[in-house]
Coordinates of C-alpha atoms in Angstrom, one line a residue:
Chain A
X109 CA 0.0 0.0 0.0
X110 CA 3.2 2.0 0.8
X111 CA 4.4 2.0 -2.4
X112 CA 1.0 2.4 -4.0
X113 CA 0.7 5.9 -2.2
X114 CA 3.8 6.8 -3.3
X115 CA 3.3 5.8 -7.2
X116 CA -0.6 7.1 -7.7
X117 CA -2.4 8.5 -4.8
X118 CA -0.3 11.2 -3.6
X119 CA 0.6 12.2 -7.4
X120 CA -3.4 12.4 -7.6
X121 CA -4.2 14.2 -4.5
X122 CA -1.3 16.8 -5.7
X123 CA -3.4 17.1 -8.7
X124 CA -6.2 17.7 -6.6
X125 CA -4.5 20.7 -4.4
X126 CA -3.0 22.2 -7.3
X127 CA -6.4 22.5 -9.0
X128 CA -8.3 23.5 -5.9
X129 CA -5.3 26.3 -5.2
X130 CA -5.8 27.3 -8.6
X131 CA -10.1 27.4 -8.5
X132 CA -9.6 29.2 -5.0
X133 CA -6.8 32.2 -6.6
X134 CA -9.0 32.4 -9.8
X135 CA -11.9 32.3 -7.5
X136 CA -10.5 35.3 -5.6
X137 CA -8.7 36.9 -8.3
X138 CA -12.1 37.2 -10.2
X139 CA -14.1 38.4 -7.6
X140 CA -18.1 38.1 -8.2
X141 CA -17.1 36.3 -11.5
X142 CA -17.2 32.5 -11.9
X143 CA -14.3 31.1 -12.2
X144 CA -13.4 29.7 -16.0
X145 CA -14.4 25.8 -14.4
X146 CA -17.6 27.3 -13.2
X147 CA -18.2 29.6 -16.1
X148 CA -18.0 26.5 -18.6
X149 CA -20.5 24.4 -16.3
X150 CA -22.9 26.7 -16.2
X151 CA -22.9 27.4 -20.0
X152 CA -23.0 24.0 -20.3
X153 CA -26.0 23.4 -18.2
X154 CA -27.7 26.7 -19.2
X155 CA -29.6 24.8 -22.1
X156 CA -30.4 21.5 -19.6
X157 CA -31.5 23.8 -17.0
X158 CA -34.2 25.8 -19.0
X159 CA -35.2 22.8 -20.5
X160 CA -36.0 20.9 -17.1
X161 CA -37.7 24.4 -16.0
X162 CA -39.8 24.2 -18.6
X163 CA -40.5 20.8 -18.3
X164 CA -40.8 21.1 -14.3
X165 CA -44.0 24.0 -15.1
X166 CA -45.3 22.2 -18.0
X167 CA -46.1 19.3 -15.4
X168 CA -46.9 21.6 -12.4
X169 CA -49.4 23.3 -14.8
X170 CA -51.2 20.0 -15.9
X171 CA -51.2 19.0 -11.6
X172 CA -52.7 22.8 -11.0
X173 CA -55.5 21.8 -13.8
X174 CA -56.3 18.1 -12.8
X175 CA -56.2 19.1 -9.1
X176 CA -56.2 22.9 -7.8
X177 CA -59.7 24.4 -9.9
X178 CA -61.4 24.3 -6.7
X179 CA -58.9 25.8 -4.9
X180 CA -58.2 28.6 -7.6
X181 CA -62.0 29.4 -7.5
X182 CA -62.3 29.8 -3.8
X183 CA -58.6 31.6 -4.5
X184 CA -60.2 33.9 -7.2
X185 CA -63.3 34.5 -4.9
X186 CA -61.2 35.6 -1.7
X187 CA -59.3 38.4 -3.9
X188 CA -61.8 39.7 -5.7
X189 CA -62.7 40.6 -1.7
X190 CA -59.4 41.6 -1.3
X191 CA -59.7 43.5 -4.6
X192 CA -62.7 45.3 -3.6
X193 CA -61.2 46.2 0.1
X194 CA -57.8 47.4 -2.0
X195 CA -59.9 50.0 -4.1
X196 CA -61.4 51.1 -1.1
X197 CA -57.8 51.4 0.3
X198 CA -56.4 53.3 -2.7
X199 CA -59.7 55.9 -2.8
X200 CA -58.6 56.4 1.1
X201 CA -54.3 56.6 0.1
X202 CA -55.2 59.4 -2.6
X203 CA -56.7 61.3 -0.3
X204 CA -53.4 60.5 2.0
X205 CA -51.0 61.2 -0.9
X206 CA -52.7 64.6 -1.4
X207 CA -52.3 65.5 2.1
X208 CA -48.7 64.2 2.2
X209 CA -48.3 66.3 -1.2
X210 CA -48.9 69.6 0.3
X211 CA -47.4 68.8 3.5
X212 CA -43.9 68.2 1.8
X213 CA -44.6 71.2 -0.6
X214 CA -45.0 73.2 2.9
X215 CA -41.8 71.6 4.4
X216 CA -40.0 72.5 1.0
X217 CA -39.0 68.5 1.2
X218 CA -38.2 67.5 -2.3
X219 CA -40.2 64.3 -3.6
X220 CA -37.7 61.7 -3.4
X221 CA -36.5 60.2 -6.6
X222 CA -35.9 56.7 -7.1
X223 CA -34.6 55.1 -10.3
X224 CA -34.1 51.4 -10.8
X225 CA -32.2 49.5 -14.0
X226 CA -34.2 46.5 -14.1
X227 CA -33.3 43.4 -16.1
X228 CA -35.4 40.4 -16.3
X229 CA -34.5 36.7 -15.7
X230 CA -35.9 33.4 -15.1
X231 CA -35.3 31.4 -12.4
X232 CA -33.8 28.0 -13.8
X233 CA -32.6 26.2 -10.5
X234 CA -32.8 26.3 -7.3
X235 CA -29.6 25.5 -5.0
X236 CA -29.5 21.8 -3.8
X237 CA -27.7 22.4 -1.0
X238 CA -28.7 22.2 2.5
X239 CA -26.2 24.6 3.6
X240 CA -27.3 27.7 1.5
X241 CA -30.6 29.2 -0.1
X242 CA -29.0 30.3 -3.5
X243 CA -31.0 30.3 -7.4
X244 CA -29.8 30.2 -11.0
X245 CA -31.1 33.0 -13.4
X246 CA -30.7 33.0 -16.9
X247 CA -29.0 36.2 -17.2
X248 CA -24.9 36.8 -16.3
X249 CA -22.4 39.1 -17.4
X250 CA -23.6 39.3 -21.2
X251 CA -26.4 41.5 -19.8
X252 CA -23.9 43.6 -17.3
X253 CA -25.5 41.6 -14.6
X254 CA -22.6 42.0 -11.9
X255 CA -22.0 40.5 -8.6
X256 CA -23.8 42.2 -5.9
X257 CA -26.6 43.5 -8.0
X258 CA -29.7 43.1 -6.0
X259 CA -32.9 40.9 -7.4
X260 CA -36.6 41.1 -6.7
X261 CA -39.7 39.9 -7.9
X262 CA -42.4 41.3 -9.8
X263 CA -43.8 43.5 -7.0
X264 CA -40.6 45.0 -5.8
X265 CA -40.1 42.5 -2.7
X266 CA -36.2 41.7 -2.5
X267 CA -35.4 38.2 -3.4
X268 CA -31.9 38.4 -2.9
X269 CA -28.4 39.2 -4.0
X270 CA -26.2 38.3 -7.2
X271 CA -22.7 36.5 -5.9
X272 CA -21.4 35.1 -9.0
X273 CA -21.9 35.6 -12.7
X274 CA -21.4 33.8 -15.8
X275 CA -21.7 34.3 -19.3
X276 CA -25.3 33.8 -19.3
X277 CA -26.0 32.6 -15.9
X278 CA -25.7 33.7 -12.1
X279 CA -26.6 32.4 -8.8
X280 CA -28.3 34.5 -6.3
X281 CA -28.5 34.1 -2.5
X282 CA -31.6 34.4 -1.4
X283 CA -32.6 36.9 1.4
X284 CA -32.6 33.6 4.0
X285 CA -29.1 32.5 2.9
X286 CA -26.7 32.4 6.2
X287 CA -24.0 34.8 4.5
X288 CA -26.6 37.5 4.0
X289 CA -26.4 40.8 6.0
X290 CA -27.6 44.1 4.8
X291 CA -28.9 47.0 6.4
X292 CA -32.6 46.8 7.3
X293 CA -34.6 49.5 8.3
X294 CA -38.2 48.9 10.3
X295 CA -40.6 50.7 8.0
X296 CA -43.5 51.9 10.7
X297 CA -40.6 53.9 13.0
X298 CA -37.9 54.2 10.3
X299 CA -35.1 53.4 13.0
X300 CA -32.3 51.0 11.5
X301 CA -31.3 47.5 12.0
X302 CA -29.2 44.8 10.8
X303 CA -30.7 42.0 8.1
X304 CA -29.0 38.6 8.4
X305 CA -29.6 34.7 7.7
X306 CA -29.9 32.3 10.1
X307 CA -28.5 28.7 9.6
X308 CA -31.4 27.6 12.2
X309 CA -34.5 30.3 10.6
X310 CA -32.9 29.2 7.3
X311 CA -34.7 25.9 7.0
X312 CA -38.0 27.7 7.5
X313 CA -37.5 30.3 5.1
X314 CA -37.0 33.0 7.3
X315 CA -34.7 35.7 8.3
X316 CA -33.3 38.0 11.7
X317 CA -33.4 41.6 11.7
X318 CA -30.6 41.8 14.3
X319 CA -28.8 45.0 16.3
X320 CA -32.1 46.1 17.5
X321 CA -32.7 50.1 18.2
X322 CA -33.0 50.5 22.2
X323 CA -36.6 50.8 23.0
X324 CA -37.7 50.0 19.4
X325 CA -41.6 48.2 19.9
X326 CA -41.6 45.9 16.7
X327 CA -45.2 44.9 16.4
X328 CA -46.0 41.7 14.4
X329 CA -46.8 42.1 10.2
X330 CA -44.0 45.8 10.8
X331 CA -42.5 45.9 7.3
X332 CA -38.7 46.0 6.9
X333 CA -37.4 47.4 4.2
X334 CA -33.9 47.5 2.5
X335 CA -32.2 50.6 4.5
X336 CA -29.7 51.4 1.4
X337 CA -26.5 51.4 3.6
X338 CA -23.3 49.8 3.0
X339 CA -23.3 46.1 3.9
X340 CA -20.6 44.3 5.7
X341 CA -19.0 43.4 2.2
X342 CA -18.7 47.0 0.8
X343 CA -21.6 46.8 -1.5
X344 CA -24.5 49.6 -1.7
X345 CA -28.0 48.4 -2.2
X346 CA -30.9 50.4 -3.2
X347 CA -32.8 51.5 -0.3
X348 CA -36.5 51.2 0.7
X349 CA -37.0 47.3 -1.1
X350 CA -39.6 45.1 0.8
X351 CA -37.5 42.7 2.0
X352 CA -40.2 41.0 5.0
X353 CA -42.5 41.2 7.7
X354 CA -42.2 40.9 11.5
X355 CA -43.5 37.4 13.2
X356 CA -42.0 37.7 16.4
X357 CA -39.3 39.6 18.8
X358 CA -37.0 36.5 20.1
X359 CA -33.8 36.8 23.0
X360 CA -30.5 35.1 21.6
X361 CA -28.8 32.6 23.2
X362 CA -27.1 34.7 25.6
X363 CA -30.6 36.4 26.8
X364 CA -28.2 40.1 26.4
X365 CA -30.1 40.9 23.1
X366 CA -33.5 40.5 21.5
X367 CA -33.7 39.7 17.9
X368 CA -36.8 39.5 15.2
X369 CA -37.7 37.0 13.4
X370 CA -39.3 38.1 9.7
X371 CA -40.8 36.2 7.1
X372 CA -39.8 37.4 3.5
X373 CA -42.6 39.0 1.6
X374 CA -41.2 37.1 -1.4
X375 CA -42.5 33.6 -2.0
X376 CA -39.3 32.3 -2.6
X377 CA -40.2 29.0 -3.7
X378 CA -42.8 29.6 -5.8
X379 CA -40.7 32.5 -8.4
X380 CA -40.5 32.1 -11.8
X381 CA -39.2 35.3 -12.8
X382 CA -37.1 37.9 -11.2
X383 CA -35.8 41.5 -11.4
X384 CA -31.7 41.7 -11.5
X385 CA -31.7 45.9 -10.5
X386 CA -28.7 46.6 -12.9
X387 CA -28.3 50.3 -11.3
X388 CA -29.8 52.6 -9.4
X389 CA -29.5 56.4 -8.2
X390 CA -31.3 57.4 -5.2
X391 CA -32.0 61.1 -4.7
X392 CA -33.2 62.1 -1.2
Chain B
X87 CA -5.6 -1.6 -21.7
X88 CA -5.1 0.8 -25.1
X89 CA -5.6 4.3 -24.8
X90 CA -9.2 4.3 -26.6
X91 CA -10.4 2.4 -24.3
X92 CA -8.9 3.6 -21.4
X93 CA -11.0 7.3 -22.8
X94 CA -14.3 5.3 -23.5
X95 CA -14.1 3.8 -19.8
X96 CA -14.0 7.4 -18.4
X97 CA -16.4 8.7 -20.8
X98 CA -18.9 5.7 -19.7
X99 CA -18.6 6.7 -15.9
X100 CA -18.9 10.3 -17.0
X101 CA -22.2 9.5 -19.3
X102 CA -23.3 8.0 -15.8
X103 CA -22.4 10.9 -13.5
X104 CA -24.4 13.5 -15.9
X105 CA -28.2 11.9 -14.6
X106 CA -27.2 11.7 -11.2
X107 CA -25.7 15.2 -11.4
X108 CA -29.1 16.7 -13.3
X109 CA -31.0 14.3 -10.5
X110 CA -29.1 16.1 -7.5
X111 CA -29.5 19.7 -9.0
X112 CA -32.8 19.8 -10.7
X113 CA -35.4 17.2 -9.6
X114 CA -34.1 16.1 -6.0
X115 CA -34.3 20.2 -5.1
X116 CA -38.4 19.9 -5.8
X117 CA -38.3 16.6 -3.1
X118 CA -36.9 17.5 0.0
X119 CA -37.6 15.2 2.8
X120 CA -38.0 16.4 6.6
X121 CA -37.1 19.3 5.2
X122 CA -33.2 18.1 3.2
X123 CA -32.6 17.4 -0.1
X124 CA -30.2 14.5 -1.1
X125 CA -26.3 14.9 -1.7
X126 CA -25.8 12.4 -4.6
X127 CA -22.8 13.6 -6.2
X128 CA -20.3 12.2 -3.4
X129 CA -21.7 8.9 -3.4
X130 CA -20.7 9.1 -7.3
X131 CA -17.0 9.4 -6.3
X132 CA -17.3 6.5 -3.6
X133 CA -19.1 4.3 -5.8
X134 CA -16.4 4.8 -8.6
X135 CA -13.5 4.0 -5.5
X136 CA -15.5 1.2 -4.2
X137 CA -15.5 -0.7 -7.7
X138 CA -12.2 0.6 -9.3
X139 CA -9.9 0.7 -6.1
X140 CA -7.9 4.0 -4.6
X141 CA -6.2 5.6 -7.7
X142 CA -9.0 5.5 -10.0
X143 CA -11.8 6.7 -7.1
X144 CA -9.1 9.6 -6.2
X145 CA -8.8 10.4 -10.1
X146 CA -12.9 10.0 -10.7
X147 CA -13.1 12.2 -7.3
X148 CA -11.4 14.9 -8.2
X149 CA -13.2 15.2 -11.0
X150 CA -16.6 14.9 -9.2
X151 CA -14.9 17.7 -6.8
X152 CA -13.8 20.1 -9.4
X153 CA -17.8 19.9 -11.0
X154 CA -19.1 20.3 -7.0
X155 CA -17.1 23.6 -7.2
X156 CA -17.9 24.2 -10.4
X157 CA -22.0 24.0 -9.9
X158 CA -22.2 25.2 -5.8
X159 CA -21.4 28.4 -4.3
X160 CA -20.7 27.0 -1.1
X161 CA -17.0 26.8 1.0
X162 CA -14.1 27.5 -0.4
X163 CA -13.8 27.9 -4.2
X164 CA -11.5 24.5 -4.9
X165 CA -12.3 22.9 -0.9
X166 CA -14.3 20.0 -2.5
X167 CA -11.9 19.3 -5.6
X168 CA -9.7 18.1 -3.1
X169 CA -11.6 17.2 -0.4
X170 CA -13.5 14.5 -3.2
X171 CA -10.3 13.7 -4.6
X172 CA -9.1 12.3 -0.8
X173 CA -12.7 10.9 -0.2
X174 CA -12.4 9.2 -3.5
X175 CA -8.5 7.9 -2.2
X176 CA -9.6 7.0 0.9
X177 CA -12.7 5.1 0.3
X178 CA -11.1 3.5 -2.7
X179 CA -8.3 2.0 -0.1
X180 CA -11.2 1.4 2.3
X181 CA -12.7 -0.6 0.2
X182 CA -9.9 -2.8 -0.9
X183 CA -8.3 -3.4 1.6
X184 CA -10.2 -3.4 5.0
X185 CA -13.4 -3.7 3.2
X186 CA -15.5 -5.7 0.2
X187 CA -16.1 -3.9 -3.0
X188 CA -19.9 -4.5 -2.9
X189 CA -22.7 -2.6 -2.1
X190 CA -22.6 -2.7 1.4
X191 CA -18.5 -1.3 1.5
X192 CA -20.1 1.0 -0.8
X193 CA -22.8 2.1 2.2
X194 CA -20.1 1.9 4.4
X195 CA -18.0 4.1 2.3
X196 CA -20.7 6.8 1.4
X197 CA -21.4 7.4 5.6
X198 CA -18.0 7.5 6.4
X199 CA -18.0 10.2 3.1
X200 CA -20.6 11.4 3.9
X201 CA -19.9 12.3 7.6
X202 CA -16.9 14.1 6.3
X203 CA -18.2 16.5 3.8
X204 CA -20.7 17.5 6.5
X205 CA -18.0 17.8 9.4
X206 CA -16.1 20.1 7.1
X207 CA -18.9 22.5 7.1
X208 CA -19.9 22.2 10.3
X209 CA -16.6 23.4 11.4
X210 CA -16.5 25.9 8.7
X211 CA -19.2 27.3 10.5
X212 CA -18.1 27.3 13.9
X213 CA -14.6 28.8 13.0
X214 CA -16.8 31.6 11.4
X215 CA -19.6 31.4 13.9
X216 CA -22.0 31.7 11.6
X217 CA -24.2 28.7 12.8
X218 CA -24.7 27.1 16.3
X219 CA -24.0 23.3 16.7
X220 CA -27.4 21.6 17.1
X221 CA -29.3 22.7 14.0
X222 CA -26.0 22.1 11.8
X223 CA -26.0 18.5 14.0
X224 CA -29.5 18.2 12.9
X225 CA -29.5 18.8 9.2
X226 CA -26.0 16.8 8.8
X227 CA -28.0 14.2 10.5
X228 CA -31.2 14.2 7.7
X229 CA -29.2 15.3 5.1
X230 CA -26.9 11.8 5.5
X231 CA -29.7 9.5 6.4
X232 CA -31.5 10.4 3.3
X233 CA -28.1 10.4 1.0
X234 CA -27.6 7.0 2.1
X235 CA -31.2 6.0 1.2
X236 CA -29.8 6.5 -2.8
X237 CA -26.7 4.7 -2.1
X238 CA -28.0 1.5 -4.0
X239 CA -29.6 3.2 -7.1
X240 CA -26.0 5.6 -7.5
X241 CA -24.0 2.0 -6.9
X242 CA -26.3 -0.2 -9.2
X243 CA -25.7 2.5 -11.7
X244 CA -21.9 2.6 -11.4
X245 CA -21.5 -1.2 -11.5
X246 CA -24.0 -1.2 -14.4
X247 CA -21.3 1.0 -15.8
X248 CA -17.9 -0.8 -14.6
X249 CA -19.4 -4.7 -16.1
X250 CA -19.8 -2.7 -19.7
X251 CA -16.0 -1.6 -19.7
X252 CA -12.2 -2.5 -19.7
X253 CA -11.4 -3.5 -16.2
X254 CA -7.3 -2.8 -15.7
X255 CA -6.7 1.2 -14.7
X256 CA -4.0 2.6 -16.7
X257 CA -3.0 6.2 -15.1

């Protein structure tokens, strides 16, 4: 066996370091941008993937046919209430957006100014790790998607983040992911907080909004939105994107701090499509 | 062995990694039981050492490694092209020496694998405290458990495979 190791395995496991020091530099030296091993596989698989996605709906669609019409009807029933209640909503928010109008015009506050480079993408996998919440998307650096570029779904909710890009690929860490953090601010008192995964509120598709303000009373259903300030990492985000909702104030382990559990307001395992925010300029 | 066969051999077992691969990544994702999904592409590497012996389950390892870090974002960029390529070594001795190359040195194999992969992270995690001990204890747990339960369909597959094709390893 001695001389076995000596004659094959070692020379192989050198291969093996050598390779995985050279995937790790190029990993590093490229920064957000797969790697030219991870590049290929994903250019490779780019075609399989959108294939099984639409095969994966195709099927999903003929299930929601044989089995869900009775559920879509009661669905359809309960928001054309909802519908109804909205419209009553909206008549009452006009009313409240022309009173906030002339209350900023007497204040001399200028209407903030948001504007968002969106680009679309499928989702074409989801990660099948236990140890992370990431997606595919069928966009990469062919449409200047770049790493760190923010993604959200068709209603503005934040999905998630953009770590690494590929030709025409990148995968996305969703807002649950453990090596998320980003600045969160609590929408109802507009005081600041920390958003982070949680290995353990990972699992449930869930989230912490940590680093509490003192005396902040967070009320279940308080929205949290994406506070805009530089993360951990060094990368801006636009500010003000839904990221979740408040289910419950929780102590940590070492009962010194209280932490908030929030559920995202994306459905992240029902999206189809996304939103890759390109660029953005906000104006306060 | 000649040369073309030695590349058909490797293309076979390649062939045969592609389904489990597409399996792992793209159907297994939709099925996630007590609330893990499957790791199948290790048990690829083990099966491969359990069958062929060290050098060729180190070779077929690294290769399995260098598509893990290819397709995942997680760890180190390059951790699992070695880490497989040692798993690969190391199950491949296991396995002919100490053990039978058969299914059930195969299951032995794939836990011991297995165990590893998920120890890595686990202490990945505490080094960066980014995850307490018990949940990560819990998931490595499931996530093993129901890795194992594909053990015999990855194995069947890979023997399927090595009965089809030149038998002496030429590296």
């Amino acid at each position: 066996m001695k001389d076995f190791l000596k004659q094959n395995g070692i020379l192989i496991l050198v291969i093996a370091l050598l390779l995985a020091l050279i995937t790790t530099v190029l990993s590093f030296t490229f920064g957000g941008i797969a790697n030219p091993f991870a590049n290929l596989a994903g250019v490779i698989s780019t075609p399989f993937r959108n294939g099984i996605h639409a095969f994966v709906s195709w099927t999903e669609e003929l299930y929601s046919d044989a089995f869900e019409r009775e559920a879509m009807a009661e669905e359809l029933e309960a928001l054309r209430q909802e519908n109804a209640q909205l419209k009553e909503q909206a008549r009452e928010g006009d009313a409240a957006s022309r009173e906030n109008e002339r209350l900023r015009n007497l204040l001399g506050l200028k209407e903030k100014r948001r504007e968002l480079q969106f680009e679309s993408a499928t989702v074409t996998a989801r990660g099948s790790s236990n140890w992370s919440s990431t997606l595919t998307v069928n966009k990469g650096s062919s449409a200047d998607v770049a790493a760190g570029d923010c993604v959200v779904d068709e209603y503005g909710n934040l999905v998630g983040v953009v770590r690494q890009v590929g030709l025409n690929w990148s995968s996305v860490i969703t807002v649950v992911d453990v090596d998320l953090e980003m600045g969160g601010l609590i929408s109802r008192t507009d005081k600041a907080a920390i958003l982070e995964g949680d290995f353990s509120l990972m699992g449930q598709g869930k989230l912490k909004l940590t680093y509490l303000p003192e005396g902040v009373q967070l009320l279940a259903g308080d929205a949290v939105l994406t506070s805009g300030l530089i993360s951990g990492d060094g990368a801006v985000y636009p500010s003000r994107l839904l990221v979740g909702y408040v289910e419950e104030v929780r102590t940590d382990d070492s009962g010194m701090s209280d932490y908030a559990v929030l559920t995202p307001a994306t459905a992240l395992d029902g999206l189809e499509q996304v939103f890759i925010i390109k660029d953005f300029n906000v104006v306060d | 062995m000649t040369t073309r066969d030695f590349i058909i051999k490797w293309l076979a077992y390649t062939l045969a990694l592609l389904p489990v691969w597409f399996a792992d990544s793209f159907l297994l994702t939709a099925l996630p039981l007590f609330g893990v999904m499957p790791m199948l592409l290790p048990l690829c590497a083990i099966a491969v050492a359990t069958l062929e012996g060290a050098t060729a389950g180190a070779g077929f390892g690294l290769a399995v490694g260098v598509l893990y870090d290819a397709v995942t974002l997680e760890g180190t960029p390059g951790g699992a092209t070695f880490l497989m390529a040692l798993l690969g070594l190391g199950a491949g001795l296991l396995a002919q020496y100490a053990l039978r190359q058969d299914l059930i040195g195969c299951l032995i194999c794939s836990a011991l694998a297995l165990g590893s992969i998920d120890l890595m992270r686990i202490l990945r995690r505490l080094l960066t405290n980014t995850a307490p001990l018990g949940p990560m204890l819990e998931v490595a747990g499931k996530e093993i458990l129901w890795s194992l339960c594909f053990v015999p369909l990855v194995y069947l597959l890979f023997r399927w495979v090595f009965r089809r094709v030149p038998k002496a390893t030429v590296l």
